[in-house]
JSON list of C-alpha atoms in Angstrom, two decimals:
[
{"chain": "D", "resi": 1, "resn": "MET", "atom": "CA", "xyz": [89.02, 44.80, -48.31]},
{"chain": "D", "resi": 2, "resn": "GLY", "atom": "CA", "xyz": [88.11, 45.90, -51.80]},
{"chain": "D", "resi": 3, "resn": "VAL", "atom": "CA", "xyz": [88.22, 48.37, -54.44]},
{"chain": "D", "resi": 4, "resn": "GLU", "atom": "CA", "xyz": [85.61, 51.16, -55.02]},
{"chain": "D", "resi": 5, "resn": "VAL", "atom": "CA", "xyz": [83.32, 51.24, -57.92]},
{"chain": "D", "resi": 6, "resn": "ASP", "atom": "CA", "xyz": [80.11, 53.03, -58.83]},
{"chain": "D", "resi": 7, "resn": "LYS", "atom": "CA", "xyz": [77.68, 50.77, -56.89]},
{"chain": "D", "resi": 8, "resn": "GLY", "atom": "CA", "xyz": [80.09, 49.42, -54.31]},
{"chain": "D", "resi": 9, "resn": "LYS", "atom": "CA", "xyz": [82.94, 47.68, -53.36]},
{"chain": "D", "resi": 10, "resn": "ILE", "atom": "CA", "xyz": [84.70, 44.55, -55.30]},
{"chain": "D", "resi": 11, "resn": "TYR", "atom": "CA", "xyz": [85.21, 41.65, -53.12]},
{"chain": "D", "resi": 12, "resn": "ALA", "atom": "CA", "xyz": [87.24, 38.44, -53.35]},
{"chain": "D", "resi": 13, "resn": "LEU", "atom": "CA", "xyz": [85.61, 35.29, -52.89]},
{"chain": "D", "resi": 14, "resn": "SER", "atom": "CA", "xyz": [87.77, 34.49, -49.72]},
{"chain": "D", "resi": 15, "resn": "ASP", "atom": "CA", "xyz": [86.52, 37.98, -48.08]},
{"chain": "D", "resi": 16, "resn": "VAL", "atom": "CA", "xyz": [82.97, 37.32, -48.56]},
{"chain": "D", "resi": 17, "resn": "SER", "atom": "CA", "xyz": [83.32, 33.46, -47.71]},
{"chain": "D", "resi": 18, "resn": "LYS", "atom": "CA", "xyz": [84.32, 34.70, -43.87]},
{"chain": "D", "resi": 19, "resn": "HIS", "atom": "CA", "xyz": [80.66, 36.12, -43.56]},
{"chain": "D", "resi": 20, "resn": "ASN", "atom": "CA", "xyz": [79.22, 32.90, -43.25]},
{"chain": "D", "resi": 21, "resn": "SER", "atom": "CA", "xyz": [77.16, 32.91, -39.70]},
{"chain": "D", "resi": 22, "resn": "ARG", "atom": "CA", "xyz": [73.68, 34.03, -38.55]},
{"chain": "D", "resi": 23, "resn": "GLU", "atom": "CA", "xyz": [75.19, 37.23, -37.44]},
{"chain": "D", "resi": 24, "resn": "ASP", "atom": "CA", "xyz": [76.99, 37.83, -40.67]},
{"chain": "D", "resi": 25, "resn": "CYS", "atom": "CA", "xyz": [75.57, 36.40, -43.80]},
{"chain": "D", "resi": 26, "resn": "TRP", "atom": "CA", "xyz": [76.82, 37.30, -47.46]},
{"chain": "D", "resi": 27, "resn": "LEU", "atom": "CA", "xyz": [75.59, 35.68, -50.56]},
{"chain": "D", "resi": 28, "resn": "VAL", "atom": "CA", "xyz": [77.05, 35.58, -54.18]},
{"chain": "D", "resi": 29, "resn": "ILE", "atom": "CA", "xyz": [74.30, 35.97, -57.11]},
{"chain": "D", "resi": 30, "resn": "ASN", "atom": "CA", "xyz": [74.93, 36.90, -60.42]},
{"chain": "D", "resi": 31, "resn": "GLY", "atom": "CA", "xyz": [78.08, 38.45, -59.91]},
{"chain": "D", "resi": 32, "resn": "LYS", "atom": "CA", "xyz": [76.82, 40.67, -57.03]},
{"chain": "D", "resi": 33, "resn": "VAL", "atom": "CA", "xyz": [77.58, 40.35, -53.41]},
{"chain": "D", "resi": 34, "resn": "TYR", "atom": "CA", "xyz": [74.59, 40.79, -50.88]},
{"chain": "D", "resi": 35, "resn": "ASP", "atom": "CA", "xyz": [74.90, 41.07, -47.01]},
{"chain": "D", "resi": 36, "resn": "VAL", "atom": "CA", "xyz": [71.12, 39.08, -45.92]},
{"chain": "D", "resi": 37, "resn": "THR", "atom": "CA", "xyz": [71.94, 39.12, -42.28]},
{"chain": "D", "resi": 38, "resn": "ARG", "atom": "CA", "xyz": [68.83, 41.29, -41.74]},
{"chain": "D", "resi": 39, "resn": "PHE", "atom": "CA", "xyz": [66.93, 38.94, -44.01]},
{"chain": "D", "resi": 40, "resn": "MET", "atom": "CA", "xyz": [67.59, 35.74, -42.30]},
{"chain": "D", "resi": 41, "resn": "GLU", "atom": "CA", "xyz": [64.60, 35.30, -40.16]},
{"chain": "D", "resi": 42, "resn": "ASP", "atom": "CA", "xyz": [62.38, 36.43, -42.79]},
{"chain": "D", "resi": 43, "resn": "HIS", "atom": "CA", "xyz": [63.55, 34.21, -45.62]},
{"chain": "D", "resi": 44, "resn": "PRO", "atom": "CA", "xyz": [60.52, 31.88, -46.22]},
{"chain": "D", "resi": 45, "resn": "GLY", "atom": "CA", "xyz": [62.86, 29.07, -46.65]},
{"chain": "D", "resi": 46, "resn": "GLY", "atom": "CA", "xyz": [64.58, 29.40, -43.39]},
{"chain": "D", "resi": 47, "resn": "ASP", "atom": "CA", "xyz": [68.24, 30.59, -42.39]},
{"chain": "D", "resi": 48, "resn": "GLU", "atom": "CA", "xyz": [69.62, 27.15, -43.05]},
{"chain": "D", "resi": 49, "resn": "VAL", "atom": "CA", "xyz": [69.09, 27.44, -46.80]},
{"chain": "D", "resi": 50, "resn": "LEU", "atom": "CA", "xyz": [71.04, 31.18, -46.86]},
{"chain": "D", "resi": 51, "resn": "LEU", "atom": "CA", "xyz": [73.83, 29.47, -44.86]},
{"chain": "D", "resi": 52, "resn": "ALA", "atom": "CA", "xyz": [74.19, 26.24, -46.97]},
{"chain": "D", "resi": 53, "resn": "VAL", "atom": "CA", "xyz": [75.09, 28.59, -49.93]},
{"chain": "D", "resi": 54, "resn": "THR", "atom": "CA", "xyz": [77.77, 30.89, -48.42]},
{"chain": "D", "resi": 55, "resn": "GLY", "atom": "CA", "xyz": [81.23, 30.83, -49.76]},
{"chain": "D", "resi": 56, "resn": "LYS", "atom": "CA", "xyz": [80.49, 29.85, -53.21]},
{"chain": "D", "resi": 57, "resn": "ASP", "atom": "CA", "xyz": [78.55, 31.26, -56.36]},
{"chain": "D", "resi": 58, "resn": "ALA", "atom": "CA", "xyz": [75.14, 30.76, -55.09]},
{"chain": "D", "resi": 59, "resn": "SER", "atom": "CA", "xyz": [73.53, 32.09, -58.70]},
{"chain": "D", "resi": 60, "resn": "ASN", "atom": "CA", "xyz": [72.16, 28.60, -59.69]},
{"chain": "D", "resi": 61, "resn": "ASP", "atom": "CA", "xyz": [70.71, 27.67, -56.31]},
{"chain": "D", "resi": 62, "resn": "PHE", "atom": "CA", "xyz": [68.84, 31.05, -56.35]},
{"chain": "D", "resi": 63, "resn": "GLU", "atom": "CA", "xyz": [67.61, 30.43, -59.77]},
{"chain": "D", "resi": 64, "resn": "ASP", "atom": "CA", "xyz": [66.73, 26.66, -59.01]},
{"chain": "D", "resi": 65, "resn": "VAL", "atom": "CA", "xyz": [64.01, 27.86, -56.60]},
{"chain": "D", "resi": 66, "resn": "GLY", "atom": "CA", "xyz": [62.44, 30.14, -59.06]},
{"chain": "D", "resi": 67, "resn": "HIS", "atom": "CA", "xyz": [62.38, 33.62, -56.78]},
{"chain": "D", "resi": 68, "resn": "SER", "atom": "CA", "xyz": [59.68, 36.39, -57.73]},
{"chain": "D", "resi": 69, "resn": "SER", "atom": "CA", "xyz": [60.01, 39.52, -59.39]},
{"chain": "D", "resi": 70, "resn": "THR", "atom": "CA", "xyz": [59.17, 41.03, -56.04]},
{"chain": "D", "resi": 71, "resn": "ALA", "atom": "CA", "xyz": [61.76, 38.84, -53.91]},
{"chain": "D", "resi": 72, "resn": "LYS", "atom": "CA", "xyz": [64.23, 39.68, -57.01]},
{"chain": "D", "resi": 73, "resn": "ALA", "atom": "CA", "xyz": [63.61, 43.77, -56.39]},
{"chain": "D", "resi": 74, "resn": "MET", "atom": "CA", "xyz": [64.08, 43.30, -52.75]},
{"chain": "D", "resi": 75, "resn": "MET", "atom": "CA", "xyz": [67.76, 42.05, -53.24]},
{"chain": "D", "resi": 76, "resn": "GLU", "atom": "CA", "xyz": [68.63, 45.62, -54.00]},
{"chain": "D", "resi": 77, "resn": "GLU", "atom": "CA", "xyz": [68.83, 46.99, -50.45]},
{"chain": "D", "resi": 78, "resn": "TYR", "atom": "CA", "xyz": [71.22, 44.31, -49.37]},
{"chain": "D", "resi": 79, "resn": "TYR", "atom": "CA", "xyz": [73.32, 44.68, -52.06]},
{"chain": "D", "resi": 80, "resn": "VAL", "atom": "CA", "xyz": [77.00, 45.66, -51.00]},
{"chain": "D", "resi": 81, "resn": "GLY", "atom": "CA", "xyz": [79.09, 45.10, -54.13]},
{"chain": "D", "resi": 82, "resn": "GLU", "atom": "CA", "xyz": [80.54, 43.06, -57.01]},
{"chain": "D", "resi": 83, "resn": "ILE", "atom": "CA", "xyz": [82.33, 39.58, -56.98]},
{"chain": "D", "resi": 84, "resn": "ASP", "atom": "CA", "xyz": [85.69, 39.43, -58.56]},
{"chain": "D", "resi": 85, "resn": "ALA", "atom": "CA", "xyz": [84.86, 36.96, -61.10]},
{"chain": "D", "resi": 86, "resn": "SER", "atom": "CA", "xyz": [88.59, 35.89, -61.20]},
{"chain": "D", "resi": 87, "resn": "THR", "atom": "CA", "xyz": [88.32, 34.68, -57.43]},
{"chain": "D", "resi": 88, "resn": "ILE", "atom": "CA", "xyz": [85.34, 32.41, -58.18]},
{"chain": "D", "resi": 89, "resn": "PRO", "atom": "CA", "xyz": [86.91, 28.77, -58.67]},
{"chain": "D", "resi": 90, "resn": "ALA", "atom": "CA", "xyz": [85.91, 27.44, -62.27]},
{"chain": "D", "resi": 91, "resn": "LYS", "atom": "CA", "xyz": [83.14, 24.74, -62.22]},
{"chain": "D", "resi": 92, "resn": "VAL", "atom": "CA", "xyz": [84.58, 21.25, -62.23]},
{"chain": "D", "resi": 93, "resn": "LYS", "atom": "CA", "xyz": [82.76, 18.83, -64.34]},
{"chain": "D", "resi": 94, "resn": "TYR", "atom": "CA", "xyz": [82.21, 15.45, -62.29]},
{"chain": "D", "resi": 95, "resn": "THR", "atom": "CA", "xyz": [83.56, 12.58, -64.12]},
{"chain": "D", "resi": 96, "resn": "PRO", "atom": "CA", "xyz": [82.51, 9.26, -62.67]},
{"chain": "D", "resi": 97, "resn": "PRO", "atom": "CA", "xyz": [85.47, 7.01, -61.65]},
{"chain": "D", "resi": 98, "resn": "LYS", "atom": "CA", "xyz": [86.33, 4.61, -64.24]},
{"chain": "D", "resi": 99, "resn": "GLN", "atom": "CA", "xyz": [84.41, 1.12, -64.17]},
{"chain": "D", "resi": 100, "resn": "PRO", "atom": "CA", "xyz": [86.28, -2.06, -65.25]},
{"chain": "D", "resi": 101, "resn": "HIS", "atom": "CA", "xyz": [85.13, -3.28, -68.72]},
{"chain": "D", "resi": 102, "resn": "TYR", "atom": "CA", "xyz": [82.57, -5.81, -68.52]},
{"chain": "D", "resi": 103, "resn": "ASN", "atom": "CA", "xyz": [83.09, -8.60, -70.79]},
{"chain": "D", "resi": 104, "resn": "GLN", "atom": "CA", "xyz": [79.58, -10.34, -71.29]},
{"chain": "D", "resi": 105, "resn": "ASP", "atom": "CA", "xyz": [81.56, -13.35, -73.43]},
{"chain": "D", "resi": 106, "resn": "LYS", "atom": "CA", "xyz": [83.28, -14.27, -69.95]},
{"chain": "D", "resi": 107, "resn": "THR", "atom": "CA", "xyz": [80.13, -14.36, -67.91]},
{"chain": "D", "resi": 108, "resn": "THR", "atom": "CA", "xyz": [78.26, -16.43, -70.59]},
{"chain": "D", "resi": 109, "resn": "ASP", "atom": "CA", "xyz": [81.38, -18.95, -70.54]},
{"chain": "D", "resi": 110, "resn": "PHE", "atom": "CA", "xyz": [81.29, -18.89, -66.60]},
{"chain": "D", "resi": 111, "resn": "VAL", "atom": "CA", "xyz": [77.60, -19.53, -66.57]},
{"chain": "D", "resi": 112, "resn": "ILE", "atom": "CA", "xyz": [77.90, -22.25, -69.36]},
{"chain": "D", "resi": 113, "resn": "LYS", "atom": "CA", "xyz": [80.66, -23.93, -67.17]},
{"chain": "D", "resi": 114, "resn": "ILE", "atom": "CA", "xyz": [78.57, -23.99, -64.06]},
{"chain": "D", "resi": 115, "resn": "LEU", "atom": "CA", "xyz": [75.47, -25.38, -65.76]},
{"chain": "D", "resi": 116, "resn": "GLN", "atom": "CA", "xyz": [77.89, -28.33, -67.35]},
{"chain": "D", "resi": 117, "resn": "PHE", "atom": "CA", "xyz": [78.72, -29.02, -63.68]},
{"chain": "D", "resi": 118, "resn": "LEU", "atom": "CA", "xyz": [75.28, -28.90, -61.86]},
{"chain": "D", "resi": 119, "resn": "VAL", "atom": "CA", "xyz": [72.87, -30.16, -64.70]},
{"chain": "D", "resi": 120, "resn": "PRO", "atom": "CA", "xyz": [74.63, -33.63, -64.78]},
{"chain": "D", "resi": 121, "resn": "LEU", "atom": "CA", "xyz": [74.75, -33.34, -60.98]},
{"chain": "D", "resi": 122, "resn": "ALA", "atom": "CA", "xyz": [71.21, -32.58, -60.21]},
{"chain": "D", "resi": 123, "resn": "ILE", "atom": "CA", "xyz": [70.28, -35.54, -62.44]},
{"chain": "D", "resi": 124, "resn": "LEU", "atom": "CA", "xyz": [72.27, -37.82, -60.56]},
{"chain": "D", "resi": 125, "resn": "GLY", "atom": "CA", "xyz": [70.83, -36.55, -57.54]},
{"chain": "D", "resi": 126, "resn": "LEU", "atom": "CA", "xyz": [67.34, -37.12, -58.80]},
{"chain": "D", "resi": 127, "resn": "ALA", "atom": "CA", "xyz": [68.22, -40.60, -59.99]},
{"chain": "D", "resi": 128, "resn": "VAL", "atom": "CA", "xyz": [69.71, -41.68, -56.53]},
{"chain": "D", "resi": 129, "resn": "VAL", "atom": "CA", "xyz": [66.46, -40.23, -54.73]},
{"chain": "D", "resi": 130, "resn": "ALA", "atom": "CA", "xyz": [63.93, -41.37, -57.15]},
{"chain": "D", "resi": 131, "resn": "LYS", "atom": "CA", "xyz": [62.61, -44.96, -56.87]},
{"chain": "D", "resi": 132, "resn": "LYS", "atom": "CA", "xyz": [61.63, -47.30, -59.92]},
{"chain": "D", "resi": 133, "resn": "GLU", "atom": "CA", "xyz": [58.17, -46.91, -59.78]},
{"chain": "D", "resi": 134, "resn": "ASP", "atom": "CA", "xyz": [55.47, -46.16, -62.10]},
{"chain": "D", "resi": 135, "resn": "ILE", "atom": "CA", "xyz": [51.92, -45.21, -61.74]},
{"chain": "D", "resi": 136, "resn": "VAL", "atom": "CA", "xyz": [50.72, -48.87, -62.93]},
{"chain": "D", "resi": 137, "resn": "SER", "atom": "CA", "xyz": [52.87, -50.80, -60.65]},
{"chain": "D", "resi": 138, "resn": "ARG", "atom": "CA", "xyz": [51.46, -48.34, -57.92]},
{"chain": "D", "resi": 139, "resn": "PHE", "atom": "CA", "xyz": [47.85, -48.79, -59.26]},
{"chain": "D", "resi": 140, "resn": "MET", "atom": "CA", "xyz": [48.38, -52.66, -59.03]},
{"chain": "D", "resi": 141, "resn": "ALA", "atom": "CA", "xyz": [50.06, -52.60, -55.39]},
{"chain": "D", "resi": 142, "resn": "GLY", "atom": "CA", "xyz": [46.82, -50.62, -54.39]},
{"chain": "D", "resi": 143, "resn": "MET", "atom": "CA", "xyz": [44.66, -53.21, -56.06]},
{"chain": "D", "resi": 144, "resn": "ASP", "atom": "CA", "xyz": [46.33, -56.06, -54.11]},
{"chain": "D", "resi": 145, "resn": "SER", "atom": "CA", "xyz": [46.02, -54.24, -50.52]},
{"chain": "D", "resi": 146, "resn": "ASP", "atom": "CA", "xyz": [42.84, -52.01, -50.65]},
{"chain": "D", "resi": 147, "resn": "PRO", "atom": "CA", "xyz": [40.64, -52.50, -54.20]},
{"chain": "D", "resi": 148, "resn": "GLU", "atom": "CA", "xyz": [38.05, -50.44, -52.70]},
{"chain": "D", "resi": 149, "resn": "ASN", "atom": "CA", "xyz": [40.06, -47.25, -52.25]},
{"chain": "D", "resi": 150, "resn": "VAL", "atom": "CA", "xyz": [42.19, -47.42, -55.39]},
{"chain": "D", "resi": 151, "resn": "ILE", "atom": "CA", "xyz": [38.76, -47.13, -57.05]},
{"chain": "D", "resi": 152, "resn": "ASN", "atom": "CA", "xyz": [37.84, -44.07, -55.30]},
{"chain": "D", "resi": 153, "resn": "PRO", "atom": "CA", "xyz": [38.07, -41.42, -57.53]},
{"chain": "D", "resi": 154, "resn": "LYS", "atom": "CA", "xyz": [40.23, -38.95, -55.00]},
{"chain": "D", "resi": 155, "resn": "TYR", "atom": "CA", "xyz": [42.69, -41.78, -54.63]},
{"chain": "D", "resi": 156, "resn": "LEU", "atom": "CA", "xyz": [42.90, -42.11, -58.70]},
{"chain": "D", "resi": 157, "resn": "LEU", "atom": "CA", "xyz": [43.43, -38.16, -58.77]},
{"chain": "D", "resi": 158, "resn": "ASN", "atom": "CA", "xyz": [45.88, -37.82, -55.98]},
{"chain": "D", "resi": 159, "resn": "ILE", "atom": "CA", "xyz": [48.12, -40.92, -57.44]},
{"chain": "D", "resi": 160, "resn": "THR", "atom": "CA", "xyz": [47.95, -39.41, -60.96]},
{"chain": "D", "resi": 161, "resn": "LEU", "atom": "CA", "xyz": [48.54, -35.48, -59.69]},
{"chain": "D", "resi": 162, "resn": "ASN", "atom": "CA", "xyz": [51.71, -37.15, -57.61]},
{"chain": "D", "resi": 163, "resn": "PHE", "atom": "CA", "xyz": [53.30, -38.85, -60.50]},
{"chain": "D", "resi": 164, "resn": "LEU", "atom": "CA", "xyz": [52.85, -35.77, -62.88]},
{"chain": "D", "resi": 165, "resn": "ILE", "atom": "CA", "xyz": [54.12, -33.39, -60.37]},
{"chain": "D", "resi": 166, "resn": "ALA", "atom": "CA", "xyz": [57.00, -35.74, -59.33]},
{"chain": "D", "resi": 167, "resn": "GLY", "atom": "CA", "xyz": [57.62, -35.95, -63.16]},
{"chain": "D", "resi": 168, "resn": "LYS", "atom": "CA", "xyz": [57.78, -39.79, -63.19]},
{"chain": "D", "resi": 169, "resn": "ASP", "atom": "CA", "xyz": [56.45, -42.08, -65.95]},
{"chain": "D", "resi": 170, "resn": "THR", "atom": "CA", "xyz": [53.32, -40.51, -66.91]},
{"chain": "D", "resi": 171, "resn": "THR", "atom": "CA", "xyz": [53.57, -41.14, -70.62]},
{"chain": "D", "resi": 172, "resn": "ALA", "atom": "CA", "xyz": [50.46, -41.57, -72.81]},
{"chain": "D", "resi": 173, "resn": "GLY", "atom": "CA", "xyz": [50.87, -45.74, -72.57]},
{"chain": "D", "resi": 174, "resn": "THR", "atom": "CA", "xyz": [51.20, -45.90, -68.83]},
{"chain": "D", "resi": 175, "resn": "LEU", "atom": "CA", "xyz": [48.37, -43.53, -68.01]},
{"chain": "D", "resi": 176, "resn": "SER", "atom": "CA", "xyz": [46.02, -45.54, -70.61]},
{"chain": "D", "resi": 177, "resn": "TRP", "atom": "CA", "xyz": [47.15, -48.52, -68.58]},
{"chain": "D", "resi": 178, "resn": "VAL", "atom": "CA", "xyz": [45.62, -46.97, -65.33]},
{"chain": "D", "resi": 179, "resn": "ILE", "atom": "CA", "xyz": [42.30, -46.39, -67.17]},
{"chain": "D", "resi": 180, "resn": "PHE", "atom": "CA", "xyz": [42.02, -49.66, -68.94]},
{"chain": "D", "resi": 181, "resn": "LEU", "atom": "CA", "xyz": [42.48, -51.18, -65.37]},
{"chain": "D", "resi": 182, "resn": "LEU", "atom": "CA", "xyz": [40.28, -49.09, -63.80]},
{"chain": "D", "resi": 183, "resn": "CYS", "atom": "CA", "xyz": [37.46, -50.05, -66.52]},
{"chain": "D", "resi": 184, "resn": "LYS", "atom": "CA", "xyz": [38.65, -53.63, -66.16]},
{"chain": "D", "resi": 185, "resn": "THR", "atom": "CA", "xyz": [37.69, -53.47, -62.46]},
{"chain": "D", "resi": 186, "resn": "ARG", "atom": "CA", "xyz": [34.40, -52.12, -62.71]}
]
């Protein structure tokens, strides 16, 4: 299964990969092969952590955890040999899939075309929905029907706010007419 060396055998990764169960678990760490089967139940991270790194070079996983010097010294009792480095596949660098080129100019043109269509449509819709009414004519209509209510400050505040929010005729000239008419009625 391997060639004899001073400290053990040289194993191919394919041979080590066969030892991937709770009853027979081998790991490759820093070029060495370890039979950690006896340690499975005692491993602080649980046996699933060890099983997850079988069949590959687990060096990075081992180093990422940050094992203590005591843990590293314990590994010697599980040592069974060396790994044949030529049997470990080269690390493949992840390259993300090609994304289609994002063209900012086309997006801007699209937005402009949509706005050129929607803005006039919105203005037309508002013109159809909005009645031809200004704050002065509404005030005068109120004076004819219920003069006491029109002079009420709450009514005046409500009518003014409604015209401001609705965006109807709220120019300074129109609002000054309301103030003039209020002063005239007192």
